[in-house]
Coordinates of C-alpha atoms and ligand atoms in Angstrom, one line a residue:
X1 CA 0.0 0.0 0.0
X2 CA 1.3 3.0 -0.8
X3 CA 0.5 5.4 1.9
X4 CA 2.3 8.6 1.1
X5 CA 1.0 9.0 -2.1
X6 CA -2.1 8.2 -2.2
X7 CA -4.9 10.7 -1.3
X8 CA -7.1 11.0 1.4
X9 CA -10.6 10.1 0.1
X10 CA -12.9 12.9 -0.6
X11 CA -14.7 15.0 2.3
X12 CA -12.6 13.2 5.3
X13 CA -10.7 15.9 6.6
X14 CA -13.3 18.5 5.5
X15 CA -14.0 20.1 8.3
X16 CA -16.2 23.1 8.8
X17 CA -14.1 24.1 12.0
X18 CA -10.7 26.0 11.4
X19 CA -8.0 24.1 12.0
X20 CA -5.9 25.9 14.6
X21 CA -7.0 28.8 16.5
X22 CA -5.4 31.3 18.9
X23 CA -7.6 32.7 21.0
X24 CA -6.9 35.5 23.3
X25 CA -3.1 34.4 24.1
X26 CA -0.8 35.4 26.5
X27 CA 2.4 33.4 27.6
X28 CA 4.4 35.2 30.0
X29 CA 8.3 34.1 32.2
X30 CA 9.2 34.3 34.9
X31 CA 11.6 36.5 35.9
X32 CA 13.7 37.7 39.0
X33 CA 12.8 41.4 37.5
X34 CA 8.8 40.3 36.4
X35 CA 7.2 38.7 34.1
X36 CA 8.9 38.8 30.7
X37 CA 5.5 39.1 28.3
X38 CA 6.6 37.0 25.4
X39 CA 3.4 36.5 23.4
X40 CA 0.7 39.0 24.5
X41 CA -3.3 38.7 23.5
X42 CA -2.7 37.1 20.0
X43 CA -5.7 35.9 18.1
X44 CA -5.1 34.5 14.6
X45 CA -7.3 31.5 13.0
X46 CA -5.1 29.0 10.5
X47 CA -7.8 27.5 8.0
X48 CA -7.7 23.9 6.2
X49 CA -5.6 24.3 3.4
X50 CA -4.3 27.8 4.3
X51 CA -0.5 28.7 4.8
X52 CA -0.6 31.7 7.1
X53 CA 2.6 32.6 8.6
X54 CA 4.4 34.6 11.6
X55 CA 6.9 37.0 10.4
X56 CA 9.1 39.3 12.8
X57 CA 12.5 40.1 14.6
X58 CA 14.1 37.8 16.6
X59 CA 12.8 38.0 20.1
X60 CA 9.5 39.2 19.3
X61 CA 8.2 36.1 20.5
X62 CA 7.4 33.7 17.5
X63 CA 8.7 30.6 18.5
X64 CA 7.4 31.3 22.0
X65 CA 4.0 31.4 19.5
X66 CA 5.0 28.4 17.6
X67 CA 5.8 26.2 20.8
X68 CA 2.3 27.4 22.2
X69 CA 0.6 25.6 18.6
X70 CA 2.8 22.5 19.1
X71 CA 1.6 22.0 23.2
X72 CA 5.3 22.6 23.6
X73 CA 5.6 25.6 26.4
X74 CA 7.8 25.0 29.0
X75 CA 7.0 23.9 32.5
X76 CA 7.4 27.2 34.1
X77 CA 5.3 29.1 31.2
X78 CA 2.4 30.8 32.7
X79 CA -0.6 31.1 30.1
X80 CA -3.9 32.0 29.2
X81 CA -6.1 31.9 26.3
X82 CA -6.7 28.9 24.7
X83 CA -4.9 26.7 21.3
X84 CA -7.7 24.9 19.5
X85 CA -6.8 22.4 17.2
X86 CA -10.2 21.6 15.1
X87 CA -12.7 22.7 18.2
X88 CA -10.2 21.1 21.3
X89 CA -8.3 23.5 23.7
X90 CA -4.7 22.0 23.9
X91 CA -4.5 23.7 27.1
X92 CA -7.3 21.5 28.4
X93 CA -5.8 18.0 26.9
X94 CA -3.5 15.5 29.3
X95 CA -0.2 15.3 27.8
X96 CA -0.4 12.0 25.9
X97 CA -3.0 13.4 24.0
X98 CA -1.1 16.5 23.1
X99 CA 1.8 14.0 21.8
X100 CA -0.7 12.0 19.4
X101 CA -2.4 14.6 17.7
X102 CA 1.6 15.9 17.2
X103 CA 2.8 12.3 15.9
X104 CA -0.5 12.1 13.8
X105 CA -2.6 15.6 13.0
X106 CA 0.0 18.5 13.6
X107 CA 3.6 17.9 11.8
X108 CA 6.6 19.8 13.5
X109 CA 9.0 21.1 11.7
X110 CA 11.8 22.3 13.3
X111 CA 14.2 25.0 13.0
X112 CA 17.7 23.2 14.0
X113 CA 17.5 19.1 12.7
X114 CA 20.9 18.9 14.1
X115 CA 19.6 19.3 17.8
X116 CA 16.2 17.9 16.4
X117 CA 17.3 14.8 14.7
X118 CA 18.0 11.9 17.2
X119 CA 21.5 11.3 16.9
X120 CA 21.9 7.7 18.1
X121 CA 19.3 6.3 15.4
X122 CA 19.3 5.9 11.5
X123 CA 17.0 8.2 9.0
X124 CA 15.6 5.1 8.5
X125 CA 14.6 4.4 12.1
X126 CA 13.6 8.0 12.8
X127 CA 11.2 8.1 9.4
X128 CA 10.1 4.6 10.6
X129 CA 8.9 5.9 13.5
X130 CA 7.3 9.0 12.8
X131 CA 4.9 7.3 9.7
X132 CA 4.2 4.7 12.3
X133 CA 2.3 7.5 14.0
X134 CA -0.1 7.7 10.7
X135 CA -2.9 5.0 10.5
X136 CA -2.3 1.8 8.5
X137 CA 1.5 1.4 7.7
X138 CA 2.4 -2.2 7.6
X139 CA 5.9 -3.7 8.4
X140 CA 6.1 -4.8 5.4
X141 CA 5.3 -1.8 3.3
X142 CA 7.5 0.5 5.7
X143 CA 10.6 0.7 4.0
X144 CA 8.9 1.3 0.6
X145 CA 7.4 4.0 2.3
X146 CA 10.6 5.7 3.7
X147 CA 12.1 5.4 0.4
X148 CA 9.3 6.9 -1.5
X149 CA 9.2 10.0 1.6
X150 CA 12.5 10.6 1.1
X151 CA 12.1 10.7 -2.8
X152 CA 9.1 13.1 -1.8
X153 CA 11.7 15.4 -0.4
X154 CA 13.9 15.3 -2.9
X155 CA 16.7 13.2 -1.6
X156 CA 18.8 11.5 -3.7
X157 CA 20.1 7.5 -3.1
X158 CA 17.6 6.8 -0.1
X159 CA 18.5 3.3 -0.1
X160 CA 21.8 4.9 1.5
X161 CA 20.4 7.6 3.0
X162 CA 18.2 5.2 5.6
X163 CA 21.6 3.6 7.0
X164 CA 23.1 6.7 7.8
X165 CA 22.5 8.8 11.1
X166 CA 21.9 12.3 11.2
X167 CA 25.7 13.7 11.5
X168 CA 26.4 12.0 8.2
X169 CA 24.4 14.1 6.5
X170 CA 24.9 18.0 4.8
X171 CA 22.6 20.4 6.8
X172 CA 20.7 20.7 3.7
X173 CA 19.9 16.9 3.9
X174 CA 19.0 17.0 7.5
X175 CA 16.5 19.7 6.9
X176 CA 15.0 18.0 4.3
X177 CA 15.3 14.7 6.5
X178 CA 13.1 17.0 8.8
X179 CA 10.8 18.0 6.6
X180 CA 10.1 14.5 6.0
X181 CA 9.6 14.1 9.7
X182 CA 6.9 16.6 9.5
X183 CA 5.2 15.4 6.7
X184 CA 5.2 12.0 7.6
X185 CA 1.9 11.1 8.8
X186 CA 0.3 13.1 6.8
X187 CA -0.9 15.6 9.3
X188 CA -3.7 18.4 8.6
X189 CA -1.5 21.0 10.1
X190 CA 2.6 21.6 9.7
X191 CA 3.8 23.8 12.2
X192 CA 7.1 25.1 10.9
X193 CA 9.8 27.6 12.9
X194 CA 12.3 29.2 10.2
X195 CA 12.4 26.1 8.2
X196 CA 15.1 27.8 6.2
X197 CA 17.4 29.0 8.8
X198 CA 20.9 28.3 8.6
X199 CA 20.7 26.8 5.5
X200 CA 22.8 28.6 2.3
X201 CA 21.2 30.5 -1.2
X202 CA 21.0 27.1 -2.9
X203 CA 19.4 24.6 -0.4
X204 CA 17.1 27.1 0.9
X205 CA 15.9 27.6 -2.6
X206 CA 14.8 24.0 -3.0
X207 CA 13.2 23.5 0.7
X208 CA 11.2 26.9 -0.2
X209 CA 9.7 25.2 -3.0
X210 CA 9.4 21.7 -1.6
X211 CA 7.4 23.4 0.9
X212 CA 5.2 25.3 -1.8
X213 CA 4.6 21.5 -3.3
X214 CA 3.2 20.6 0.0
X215 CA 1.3 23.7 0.9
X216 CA -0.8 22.8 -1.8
X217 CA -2.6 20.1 0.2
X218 CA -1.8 21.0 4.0
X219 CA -2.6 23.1 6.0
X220 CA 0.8 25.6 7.3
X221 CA 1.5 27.5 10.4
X222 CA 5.1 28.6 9.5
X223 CA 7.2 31.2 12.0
X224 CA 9.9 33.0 10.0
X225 CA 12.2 35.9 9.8
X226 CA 13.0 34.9 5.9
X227 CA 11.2 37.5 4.0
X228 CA 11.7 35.5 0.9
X229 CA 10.3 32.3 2.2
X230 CA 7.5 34.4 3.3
X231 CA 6.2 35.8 0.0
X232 CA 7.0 32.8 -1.9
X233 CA 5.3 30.5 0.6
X234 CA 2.2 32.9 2.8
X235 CA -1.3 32.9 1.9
X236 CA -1.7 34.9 5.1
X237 CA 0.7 36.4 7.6
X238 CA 1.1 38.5 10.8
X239 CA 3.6 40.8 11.7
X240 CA 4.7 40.2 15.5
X241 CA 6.2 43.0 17.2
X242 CA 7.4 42.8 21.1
X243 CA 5.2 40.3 21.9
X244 CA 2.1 41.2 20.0
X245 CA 0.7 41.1 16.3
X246 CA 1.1 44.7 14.8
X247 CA -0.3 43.4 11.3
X248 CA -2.5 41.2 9.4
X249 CA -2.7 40.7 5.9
X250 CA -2.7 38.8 3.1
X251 CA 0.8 38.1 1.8
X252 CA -0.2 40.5 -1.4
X253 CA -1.3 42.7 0.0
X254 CA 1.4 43.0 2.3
X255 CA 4.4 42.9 0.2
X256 CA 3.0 45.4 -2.3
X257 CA 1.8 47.9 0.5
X258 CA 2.5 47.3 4.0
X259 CA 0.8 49.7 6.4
X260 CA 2.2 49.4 10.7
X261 CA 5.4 51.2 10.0
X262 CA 7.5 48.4 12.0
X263 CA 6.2 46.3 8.6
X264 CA 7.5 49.7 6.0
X265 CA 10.1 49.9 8.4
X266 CA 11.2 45.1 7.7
X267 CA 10.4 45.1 3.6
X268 CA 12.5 49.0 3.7
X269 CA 15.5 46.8 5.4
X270 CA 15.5 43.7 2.3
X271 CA 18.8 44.7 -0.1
X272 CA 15.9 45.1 -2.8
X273 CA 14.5 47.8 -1.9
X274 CA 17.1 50.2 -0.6
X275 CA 18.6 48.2 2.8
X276 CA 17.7 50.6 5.0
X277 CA 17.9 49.3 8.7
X278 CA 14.8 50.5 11.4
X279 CA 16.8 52.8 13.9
X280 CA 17.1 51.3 17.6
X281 CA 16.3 48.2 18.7
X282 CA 13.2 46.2 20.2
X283 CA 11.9 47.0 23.6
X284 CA 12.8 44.7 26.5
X285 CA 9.8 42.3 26.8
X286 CA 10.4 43.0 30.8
X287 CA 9.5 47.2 30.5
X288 CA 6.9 47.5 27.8
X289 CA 6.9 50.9 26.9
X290 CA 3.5 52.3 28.3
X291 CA 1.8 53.3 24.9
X292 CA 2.7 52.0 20.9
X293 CA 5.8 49.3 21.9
X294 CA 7.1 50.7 18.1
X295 CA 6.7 54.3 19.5
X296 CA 10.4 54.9 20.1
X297 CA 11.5 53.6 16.7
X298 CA 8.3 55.2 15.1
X299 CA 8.2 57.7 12.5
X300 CA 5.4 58.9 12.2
X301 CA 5.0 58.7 15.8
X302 CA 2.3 61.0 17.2
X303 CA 1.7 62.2 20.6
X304 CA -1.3 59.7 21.2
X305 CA 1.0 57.0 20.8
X306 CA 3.3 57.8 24.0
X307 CA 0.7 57.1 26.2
X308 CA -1.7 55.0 24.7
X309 CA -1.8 51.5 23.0
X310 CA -3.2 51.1 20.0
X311 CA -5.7 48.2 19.3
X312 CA -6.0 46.2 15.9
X313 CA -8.0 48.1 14.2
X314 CA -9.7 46.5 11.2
X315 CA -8.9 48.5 8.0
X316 CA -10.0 46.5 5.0
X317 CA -11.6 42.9 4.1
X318 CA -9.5 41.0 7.1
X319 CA -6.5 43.3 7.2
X320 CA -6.1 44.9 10.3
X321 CA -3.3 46.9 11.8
X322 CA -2.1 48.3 15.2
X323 CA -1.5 52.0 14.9
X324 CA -3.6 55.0 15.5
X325 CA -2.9 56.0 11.8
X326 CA -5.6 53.7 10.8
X327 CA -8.3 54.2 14.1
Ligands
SF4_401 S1 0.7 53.9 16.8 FE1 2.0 55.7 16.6 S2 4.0 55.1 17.2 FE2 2.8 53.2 16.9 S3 3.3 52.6 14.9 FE3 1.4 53.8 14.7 S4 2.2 55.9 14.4 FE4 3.9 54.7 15.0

């Protein structure tokens, strides 16, 4: 049986729910100095079929975001809000729960396969195991299967490729070997933080497009600071800003006219279109400045924004943007 290639039959994962839903969010640290406010009321909705994507500087909590979608916080997270995956509250599920709908429903792809990738077992083994986690693999067909997984990603001599463990491979192969990971089970969500980091011009080329190939039929939920994975890949995105989403748009709409200034302020920094660099830096996530968190790098800063913060205000169709330029 060929599981990896063969579609799901119509209408079973049709499913009038979203698929992932943030509602309300708020993950906070603790911290000898307070709590450090890493993700901060986000609500974002991830529909069947839709890639929708996190874009933003490092420490302006994404992968905070990302490990709240997976049921991966740390112990000593404190949150609130809720993570629905198809109707159910992660929050709300006992552990072994979380970790089947991860093997099975939700894919993981992670940003580093070299601390990712179990080091003491083959490709092989590790592939074994995660298409296990899908529904009706038998022992007999599971090597077929690896093989035709790794073909799916694009990796050449698989017969070899199973024997070897993850340090034999080129970081361009391990990220692919962890795309593979992800994609195993054939999940209805792939939850993806910067699935092209690290990797050079040529090999992140090809992982973009292997994961526009599979965008086609799964669902996405990708965190990235890659602006060029994120228009060649986003259907959606948001823009996350010290904690908090300043932006959301569809990727079009975006890249041709972005409207919070922190986004005029990311596509003005890309080599393409003139390099120039946002003056200052991010705001500690410990002492939030009172009004706009962009305010002191702002500008078109007014004097509302010292001393007020700005909501999302809707602006058109589902865009909606935090800044009092648009209330
Ligand atoms: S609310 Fe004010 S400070 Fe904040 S981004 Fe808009 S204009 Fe700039």
């Amino acid at each position: 049986m060929n599981r990896i290639l063969t579609a799901r039959p119509p209408g079973e994962h049709s499913e009038p729910l979203p698929l992932l839903e943030i509602r309300n969010l708020k993950v906070h640290f603790p911290d000898g100095a307070g709590p450090v406010k890493a993700v901060d009321r986000i609500d974002l909705t991830v529909r069947d079929k839709e890639c929708f994507g996190i874009i933003g500087e490092s420490g302006s909590g994404k992968t905070v975001l990302c490990l709240a979608a997976l049921g991966l916080l740390p112990e000593d997270a404190s949150c609130s809000g809720e993570v629905l995956f198809r109707g159910k509250n992660l929050f709300s599920m006992p552990a072994p729960e979380i970790r089947e709908l991860r093997g099975r429903e939700i894919g993981a792809i992670f940003q580093n396969p070299a601390a990712s990738l179990d080091p003491v077992f083959t490709v092989g083994n590790q592939l074994s195991e995660a298409l296990d986690r899908g529904a009706g693999v038998s022992g007999a067909d599971m090597k077929t299967n690896v093989m035709q997984l790794l073909d799916r990603v694009s990796i050449k001599e698989p017969a070899l490729r199973i024997r070897q463990y993850p340090h034999e491979l080129s970081g361009g192969l391990r990220q692919r070997v962890m795309v593979a990971m992800g994609i195993a089970a054939e999940p209805l969500l792939i939850v993806a933080d910067e699935p092209t980091s690290g990797l050079d011009l040529r090999v992140k080329r090809r992982v973009i497009s292997l994961l526009q190939e599979i965008s086609r039929d799964t669902a996405m939920f990708v965190i990235t600071h890659d602006l060029e994975l994120a228009e060649k890949l986003f259907e959606t995105l948001a823009v996350m800003y010290a904690g908090e989403i300043v932006e959301i748009a569809s990727c079009k709409e975006f890249f041709q006219a972005p409207m919070h200034p922190f986004s005029e302020g990311l596509l003005n920094s890309l080599p393409s279109r003139g390099m120039q660099p946002i003056p200052g830096s991010s705001p500690s996530l410990l002492a939030l400045p009172t009004g706009c968190r962009f305010f002191p790098r702002c500008r078109h800063a007014m004097e509302i924004c010292k001393t007020r913060h700005p909501e999302l205000f809707s602006v058109e169709g589902k865009r909606q943007v935090r800044c009092f330029k648009y209330a």
